[in-house]
XYZ file of C-alpha atoms in Angstrom:
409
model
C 67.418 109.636 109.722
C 69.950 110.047 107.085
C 70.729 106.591 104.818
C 73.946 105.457 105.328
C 75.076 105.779 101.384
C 74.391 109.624 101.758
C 76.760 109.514 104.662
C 79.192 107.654 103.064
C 79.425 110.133 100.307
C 79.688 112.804 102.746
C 82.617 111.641 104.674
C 84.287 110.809 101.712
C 83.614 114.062 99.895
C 85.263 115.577 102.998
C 88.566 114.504 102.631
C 88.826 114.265 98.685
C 91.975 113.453 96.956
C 95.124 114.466 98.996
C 97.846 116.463 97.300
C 100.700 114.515 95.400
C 104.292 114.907 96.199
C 107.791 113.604 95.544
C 109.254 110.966 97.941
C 112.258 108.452 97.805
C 110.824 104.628 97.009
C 111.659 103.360 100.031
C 109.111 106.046 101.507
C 106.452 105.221 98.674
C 105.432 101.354 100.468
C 102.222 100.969 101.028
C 101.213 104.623 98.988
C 99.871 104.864 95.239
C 101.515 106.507 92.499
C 99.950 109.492 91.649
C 102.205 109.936 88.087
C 103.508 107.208 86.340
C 107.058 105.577 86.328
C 109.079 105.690 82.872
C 111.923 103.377 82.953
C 115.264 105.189 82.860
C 117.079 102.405 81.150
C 116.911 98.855 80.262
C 116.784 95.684 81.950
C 118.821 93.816 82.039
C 121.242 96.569 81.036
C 123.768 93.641 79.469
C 123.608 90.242 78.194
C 124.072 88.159 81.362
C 124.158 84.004 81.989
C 121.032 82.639 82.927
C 122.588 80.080 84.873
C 125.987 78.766 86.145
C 127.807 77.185 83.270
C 130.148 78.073 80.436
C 129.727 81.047 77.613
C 130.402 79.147 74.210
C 129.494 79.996 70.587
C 126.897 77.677 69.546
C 128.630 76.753 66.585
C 131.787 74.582 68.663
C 129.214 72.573 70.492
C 126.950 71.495 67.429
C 126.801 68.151 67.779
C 127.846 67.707 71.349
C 125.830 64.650 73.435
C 126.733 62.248 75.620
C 127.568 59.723 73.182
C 130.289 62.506 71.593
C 131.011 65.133 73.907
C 133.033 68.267 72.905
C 136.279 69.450 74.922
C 137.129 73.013 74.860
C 139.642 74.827 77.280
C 138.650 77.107 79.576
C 140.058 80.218 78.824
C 138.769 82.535 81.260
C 136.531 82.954 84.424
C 133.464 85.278 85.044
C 132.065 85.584 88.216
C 129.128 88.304 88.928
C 129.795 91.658 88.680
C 132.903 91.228 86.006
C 134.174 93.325 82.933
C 132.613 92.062 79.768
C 135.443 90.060 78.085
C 136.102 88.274 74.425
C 135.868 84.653 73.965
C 137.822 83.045 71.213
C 136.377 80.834 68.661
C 137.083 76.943 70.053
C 137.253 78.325 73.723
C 135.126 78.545 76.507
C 134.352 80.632 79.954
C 133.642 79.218 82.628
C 130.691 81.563 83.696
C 128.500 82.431 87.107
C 124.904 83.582 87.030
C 124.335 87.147 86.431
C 127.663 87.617 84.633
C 127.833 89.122 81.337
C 128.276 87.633 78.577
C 131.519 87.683 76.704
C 131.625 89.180 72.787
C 131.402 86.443 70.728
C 129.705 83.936 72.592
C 125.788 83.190 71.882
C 125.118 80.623 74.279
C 125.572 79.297 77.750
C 125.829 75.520 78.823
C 124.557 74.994 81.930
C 126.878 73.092 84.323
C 125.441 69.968 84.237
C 125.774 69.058 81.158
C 129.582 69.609 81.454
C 132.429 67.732 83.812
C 132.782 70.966 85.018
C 136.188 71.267 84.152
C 138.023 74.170 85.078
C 141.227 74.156 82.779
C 139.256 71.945 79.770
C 136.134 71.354 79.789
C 133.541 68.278 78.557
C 130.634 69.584 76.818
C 128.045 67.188 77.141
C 125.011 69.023 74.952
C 124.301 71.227 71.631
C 122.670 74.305 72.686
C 121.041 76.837 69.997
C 122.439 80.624 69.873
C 120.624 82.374 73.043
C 120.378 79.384 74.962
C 120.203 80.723 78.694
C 121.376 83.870 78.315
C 119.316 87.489 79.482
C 119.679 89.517 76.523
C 119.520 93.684 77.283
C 116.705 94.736 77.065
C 114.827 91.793 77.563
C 112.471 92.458 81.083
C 112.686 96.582 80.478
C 112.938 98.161 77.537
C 114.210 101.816 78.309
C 111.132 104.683 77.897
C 108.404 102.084 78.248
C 105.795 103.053 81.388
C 106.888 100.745 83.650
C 104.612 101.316 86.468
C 100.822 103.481 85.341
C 99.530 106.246 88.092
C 97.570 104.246 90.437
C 99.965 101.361 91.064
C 99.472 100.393 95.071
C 103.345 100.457 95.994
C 104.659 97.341 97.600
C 108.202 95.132 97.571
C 107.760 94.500 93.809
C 107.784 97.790 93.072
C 110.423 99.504 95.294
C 113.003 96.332 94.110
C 112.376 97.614 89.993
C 113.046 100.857 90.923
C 115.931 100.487 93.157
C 117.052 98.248 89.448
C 115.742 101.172 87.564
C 117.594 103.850 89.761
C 114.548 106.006 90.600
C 115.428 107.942 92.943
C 112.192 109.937 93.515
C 108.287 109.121 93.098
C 105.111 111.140 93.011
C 102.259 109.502 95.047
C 99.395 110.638 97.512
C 100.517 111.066 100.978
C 98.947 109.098 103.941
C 96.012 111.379 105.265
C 97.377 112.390 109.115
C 94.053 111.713 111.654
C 94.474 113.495 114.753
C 92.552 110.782 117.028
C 90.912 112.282 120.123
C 88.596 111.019 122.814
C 86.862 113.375 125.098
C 85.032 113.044 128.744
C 86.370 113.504 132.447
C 85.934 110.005 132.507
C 88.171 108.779 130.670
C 92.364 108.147 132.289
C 94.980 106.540 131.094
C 96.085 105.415 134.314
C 96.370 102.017 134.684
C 94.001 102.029 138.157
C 90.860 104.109 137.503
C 89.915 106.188 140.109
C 86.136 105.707 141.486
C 84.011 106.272 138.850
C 86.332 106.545 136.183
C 87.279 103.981 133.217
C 90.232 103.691 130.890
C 89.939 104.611 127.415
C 90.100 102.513 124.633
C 88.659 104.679 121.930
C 91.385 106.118 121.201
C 93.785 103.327 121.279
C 91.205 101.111 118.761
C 90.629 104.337 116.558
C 94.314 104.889 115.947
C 95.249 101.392 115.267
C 92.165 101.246 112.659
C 93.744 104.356 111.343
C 97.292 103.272 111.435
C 95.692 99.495 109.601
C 93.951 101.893 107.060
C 97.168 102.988 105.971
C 97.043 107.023 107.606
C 98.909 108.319 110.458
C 97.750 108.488 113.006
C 97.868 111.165 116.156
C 96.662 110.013 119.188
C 95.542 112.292 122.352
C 93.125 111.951 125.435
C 91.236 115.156 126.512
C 89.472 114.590 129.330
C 87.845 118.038 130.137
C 84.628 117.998 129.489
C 84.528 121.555 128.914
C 84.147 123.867 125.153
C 86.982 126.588 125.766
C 89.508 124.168 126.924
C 88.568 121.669 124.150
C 88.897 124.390 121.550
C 91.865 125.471 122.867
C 93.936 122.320 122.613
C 92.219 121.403 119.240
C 93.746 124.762 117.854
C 97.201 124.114 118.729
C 96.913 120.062 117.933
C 95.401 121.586 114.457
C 98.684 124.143 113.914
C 100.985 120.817 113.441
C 99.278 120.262 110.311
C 96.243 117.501 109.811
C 94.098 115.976 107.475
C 90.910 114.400 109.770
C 90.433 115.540 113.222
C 88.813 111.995 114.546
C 86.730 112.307 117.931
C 84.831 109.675 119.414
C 81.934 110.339 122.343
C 80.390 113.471 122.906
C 78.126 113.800 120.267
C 74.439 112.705 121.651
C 71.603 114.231 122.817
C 72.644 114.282 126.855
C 73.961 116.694 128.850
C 78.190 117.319 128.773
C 78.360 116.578 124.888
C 81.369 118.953 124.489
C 82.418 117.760 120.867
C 78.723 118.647 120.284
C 78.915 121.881 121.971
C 81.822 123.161 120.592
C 81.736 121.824 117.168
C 77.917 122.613 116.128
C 78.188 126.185 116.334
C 81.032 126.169 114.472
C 80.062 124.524 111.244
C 80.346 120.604 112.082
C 77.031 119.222 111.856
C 75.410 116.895 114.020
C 72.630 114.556 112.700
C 71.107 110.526 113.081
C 72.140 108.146 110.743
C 70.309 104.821 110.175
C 72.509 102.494 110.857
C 72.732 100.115 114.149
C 75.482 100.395 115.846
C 76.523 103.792 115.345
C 73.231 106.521 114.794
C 74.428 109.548 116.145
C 77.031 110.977 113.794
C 78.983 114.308 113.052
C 80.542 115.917 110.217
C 82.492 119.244 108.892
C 85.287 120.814 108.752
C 86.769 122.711 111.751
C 89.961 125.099 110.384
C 91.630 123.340 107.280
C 90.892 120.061 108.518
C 87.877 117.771 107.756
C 86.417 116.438 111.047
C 84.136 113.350 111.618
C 82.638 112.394 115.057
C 81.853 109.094 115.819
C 80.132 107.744 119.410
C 81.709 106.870 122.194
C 80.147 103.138 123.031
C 83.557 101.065 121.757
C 81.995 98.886 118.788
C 79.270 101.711 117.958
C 82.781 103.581 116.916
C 84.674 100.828 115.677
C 81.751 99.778 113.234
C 80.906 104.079 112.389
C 84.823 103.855 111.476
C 84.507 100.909 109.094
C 81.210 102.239 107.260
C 82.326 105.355 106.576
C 85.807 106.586 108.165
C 88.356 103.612 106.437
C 86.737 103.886 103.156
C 87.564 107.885 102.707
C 90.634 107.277 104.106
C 92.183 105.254 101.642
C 90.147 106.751 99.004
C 91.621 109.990 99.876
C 95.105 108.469 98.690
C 94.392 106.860 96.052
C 94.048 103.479 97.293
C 92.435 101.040 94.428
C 90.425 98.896 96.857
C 89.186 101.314 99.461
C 86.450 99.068 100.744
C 86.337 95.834 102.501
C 85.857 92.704 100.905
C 82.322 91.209 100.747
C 81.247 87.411 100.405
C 77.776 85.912 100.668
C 76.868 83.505 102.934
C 74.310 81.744 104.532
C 73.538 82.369 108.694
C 73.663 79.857 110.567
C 70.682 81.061 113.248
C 68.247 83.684 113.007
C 68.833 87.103 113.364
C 66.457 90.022 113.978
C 67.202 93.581 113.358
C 65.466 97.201 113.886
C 63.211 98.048 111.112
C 64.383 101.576 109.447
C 68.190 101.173 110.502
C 70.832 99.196 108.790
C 72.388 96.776 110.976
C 76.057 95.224 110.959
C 76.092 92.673 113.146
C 79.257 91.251 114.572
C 80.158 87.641 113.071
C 82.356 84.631 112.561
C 82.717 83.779 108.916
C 83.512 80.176 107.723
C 84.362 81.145 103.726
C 84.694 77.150 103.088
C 81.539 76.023 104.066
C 80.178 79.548 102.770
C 78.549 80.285 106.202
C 78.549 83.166 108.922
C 77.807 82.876 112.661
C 76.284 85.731 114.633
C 78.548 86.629 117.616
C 77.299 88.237 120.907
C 74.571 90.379 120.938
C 73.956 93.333 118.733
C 74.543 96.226 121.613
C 77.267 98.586 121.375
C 78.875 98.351 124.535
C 80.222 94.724 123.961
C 83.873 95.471 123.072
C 84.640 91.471 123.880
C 82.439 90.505 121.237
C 83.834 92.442 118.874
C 86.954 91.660 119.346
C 86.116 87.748 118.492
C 84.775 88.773 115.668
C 85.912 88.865 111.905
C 83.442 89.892 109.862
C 80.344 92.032 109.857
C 76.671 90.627 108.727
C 75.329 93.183 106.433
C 71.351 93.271 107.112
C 69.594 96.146 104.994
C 67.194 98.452 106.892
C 63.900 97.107 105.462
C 64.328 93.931 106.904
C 63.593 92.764 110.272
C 63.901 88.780 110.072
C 66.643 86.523 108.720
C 66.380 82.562 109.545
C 68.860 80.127 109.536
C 70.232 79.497 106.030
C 69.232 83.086 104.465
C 72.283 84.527 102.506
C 73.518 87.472 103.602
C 76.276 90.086 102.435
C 79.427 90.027 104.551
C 82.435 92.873 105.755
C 85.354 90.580 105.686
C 87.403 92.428 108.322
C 90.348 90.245 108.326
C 91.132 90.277 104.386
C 92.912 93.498 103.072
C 94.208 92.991 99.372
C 91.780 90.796 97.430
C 88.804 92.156 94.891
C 85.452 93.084 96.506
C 82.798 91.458 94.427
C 80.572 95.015 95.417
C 82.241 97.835 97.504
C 81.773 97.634 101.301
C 78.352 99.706 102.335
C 77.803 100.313 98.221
C-alpha cells in the first residue's frame, strides 16, 4: 500500500500553483497576492487632527494650565472633509477629527482641556508642536511595499487599498472543483425510492471545498454506466475546471464506473494506507487534475482532509494550507490496524490538553463524524494507545492560527 506522505505529494503535485491574474480588491478576500502592493501615495495624504479640539500654534498656549488658562477667539471652524485653511498667530480653530490642519498651526488641544468655546475659547493646557496631529506621511510613505506577494487578503487589507486607491490586484485564483458523486443509487429526492438513498457526498464534498476556499461545482450522476459518465464529464469539463472531485466508484466490486472509465484513461487507481479512506485515485482526465475518493461518507470526508484541502489551498497560495495540530493526551484506549494510518474521529478539550475518541472507527458513521472536531492522528506502526498517551491532533474547527507541524507532514 502506498504511505500516505507519497500520496500527499501526489495530489498536491497535481494541481500545482494556479495562474495569477488581475482582480478588483473587493474580489481579492480571502485570495493571496501573487505580486506585491506598492503604495500609490501617502497616508495620511495631509496633516489631519488627531482628535476633536482646536488647531493652535504651540507657541500662544505655552504656559496654559488650569491655574492660568489662555483665551483665544475662535476664528474659524473645520469639520471633516474641509479645505485646508490659515490660522492667524493668537487665534484658534475650532477643529473635528480627521480635518486638516490649518498652515500655521503645530498643535491640536483636545476638547477637554478647553470650555469648548465656540466664539473664544479657554485653553486649559500647554501642548508641544505636533501634539495630536497625523502628519502626511506618517502610516504610508508613498513607494514603500505596502503589502509583500503572499499576503492572505482579508478586511485589513481591502480597507488600505480602498485608502490607497488600488484599483486592481494580482493574486491566485480559487481552484474551481467540479464535485461529482456517481451510482444509480444515489437521488436527490427527498423520499428514496426502495432501495435507494440520498446523497450526501456531494453536498459534504462541496461545502469542504467551498470551506477550503475553491469553488465549488456540484452535480449527481447517477448512471452507473462508462459512456454516459464520460459523456457528461466532457461537457461539465468544457466550462472550464481545475479538480474534477468524485467520490464512490473506485473499489474492487462490480459497477465501479469512475474506476472503469477513468483507469484506462490515465487516472490511476491504487491502496493507500490509511484507515478510513484506502482505496484512492489519481490523474488527470483532459486539462483537469482529478482525484477519487470512496464513497462510505467519513472514508471521503477524512481522504478530503489528508490530502484534497491541503492541495487546494496550496494550489493558491494559501500560507497555512494544513490544519492545525496540538498534542494531547487520550482519554481511553484506542486500538488501530497495524500497517495503516488511522485518523480517528475525536472531541478535543485544548484546556485540559486532552482528546476523546468519538464513535467507532468505521466509515459508514456519518453521525459520528459530524460530532466530531478533531481527528486523532495514530501512525501506522502502532496498534495500542492507553489512556493518557499523547497523541497528534487535526484541529478541524480552527482555520487561521500556526500549525506547530503541517497536517499529515
Amino acid at each position: 500500500m502506498r504511505p500516505v506522505s507519497e500520496h500527499q505529494r501526489r495530489i498536491a503535485d497535481l494541481l500545482g500553483l494556479l495562474t495569477p491574474t488581475r482582480v478588483a480588491p473587493a474580489e481579492a478576500r480571502g485570495l493571496v497576492l501573487a505580486e506585491p502592493v506598492t503604495a500609490p501615495e501617502e497616508l495620511p495624504s495631509f496633516d489631519n487632527s488627531a482628535m476633536d479640539g482646536y488647531a493652535v500654534r504651540a507657541v500662544d498656549v505655552a504656559g496654559a494650565s488650569e491655574a492660568a488658562p489662555v483665551r483665544l477667539p475662535v476664528a474659524a471652524d473645520i469639520p471633516a472633509g474641509a479645505g485646508i485653511g490659515v490660522l492667524e498667530p493668537g487665534t484658534a480653530h475650532r477643529i473635528m477629527t480627521g480635518a486638516p490642519l490649518p498652515r500655521g498651526a503645530d498643535a491640536v488641544v483636545e476638547v477637554e482641556r478647553t470650555d469648548a468655546g465656540t466664539d473664544v475659547v479657554t485653553v486649559s493646557a500647554a501642548r508641544e508642536p505636533g501634539s495630536f496631529i497625523r502628519t502626511a506621511g506618517s502610516d504610508v510613505t508613498a513607494g514603500t511595499e505596502v503589502l509583500p506577494a503572499g499576503t492572505l487578503v482579508g478586511a485589513a487589507q481591502i480597507g488600505l487599498l480602498a485608502a490607497l486607491g488600488v484599483r486592481a490586484v494580482v493574486v491566485r485564483p480559487r481552484p474551481r472543483v467540479l464535485v461529482c458523486s456517481t451510482g444509480s443509487e444515489l437521488t436527490d429526492d427527498p423520499v428514496p425510492a426502495a432501495g435507494q438513498i440520498r446523497d450526501s457526498n456531494s453536498h459534504m464534498l462541496a461545502a469542504a471545498v467551498e470551506d477550503a476556499g475553491a469553488v465549488a461545482i456540484r452535480r449527481l450522476w447517477v448512471a452507473d454506466d462508462v459512456p454516459t459518465f464520460l459523456s457528461t464529464l466532457d461537457a461539465e469539463l468544457e466550462a472550464g475546471v481545475d479538480l474534477v472531485l468524485t467520490s464512490g466508484g473506485v473499489s474492487a466490486g462490480a459497477y465501479e464506473v469512475v474506476k472503469d472509465a477513468l483507469a484506462p484513461r490515465g487516472v490511476e487507481f491504487t491502496k493507500v494506507a490509511l484507515q478510513p479512506g484506502m482505496p484512492q485515485g489519481s490523474g488527470t482526465y483532459g486539462e483537469a487534475a482529478v482525484v477519487c475518493l470512496p464513497g462510505n461518507p467519513v472514508s471521503s470526508l477524512v481522504s478530503f482532509e489528508v490530502f484534497v484541502r491541503p492541495a487546494l489551498r496550496a494550489s493558491y497560495g494559501h500560507p497555512r494550507p494544513h490544519r492545525p495540530i496540538v498534542r494531547a493526551a487520550l482519554t481511553e484506549a484506542i486500538t488501530s490496524p497495524g500497517g495503516k494510518r488511522q485518523l480517528r474521529r475525536g472531541r478535543l478539550d485544548a484546556v485540559a490538553g486532552a482528546v476523546r475518541p468519538w464513535g467507532p472507527p468505521g466509515s459508514g458513521f456519518l453521525g459520528w463524524m459530524a460530532g466530531a472536531d478533531c481527528l486523532i492522528d495514530v501512525p501506522e506502526d502502532v496498534t495500542e494507545l492507553a489512556g493518557g498517551d499523547p497523541v497528534d491532533v487535526w484541529d478541524l474547527t480552527s482555520w487561521g492560527r500556526p500549525a506547530t507541524r503541517s497536517g499529515g507532514s
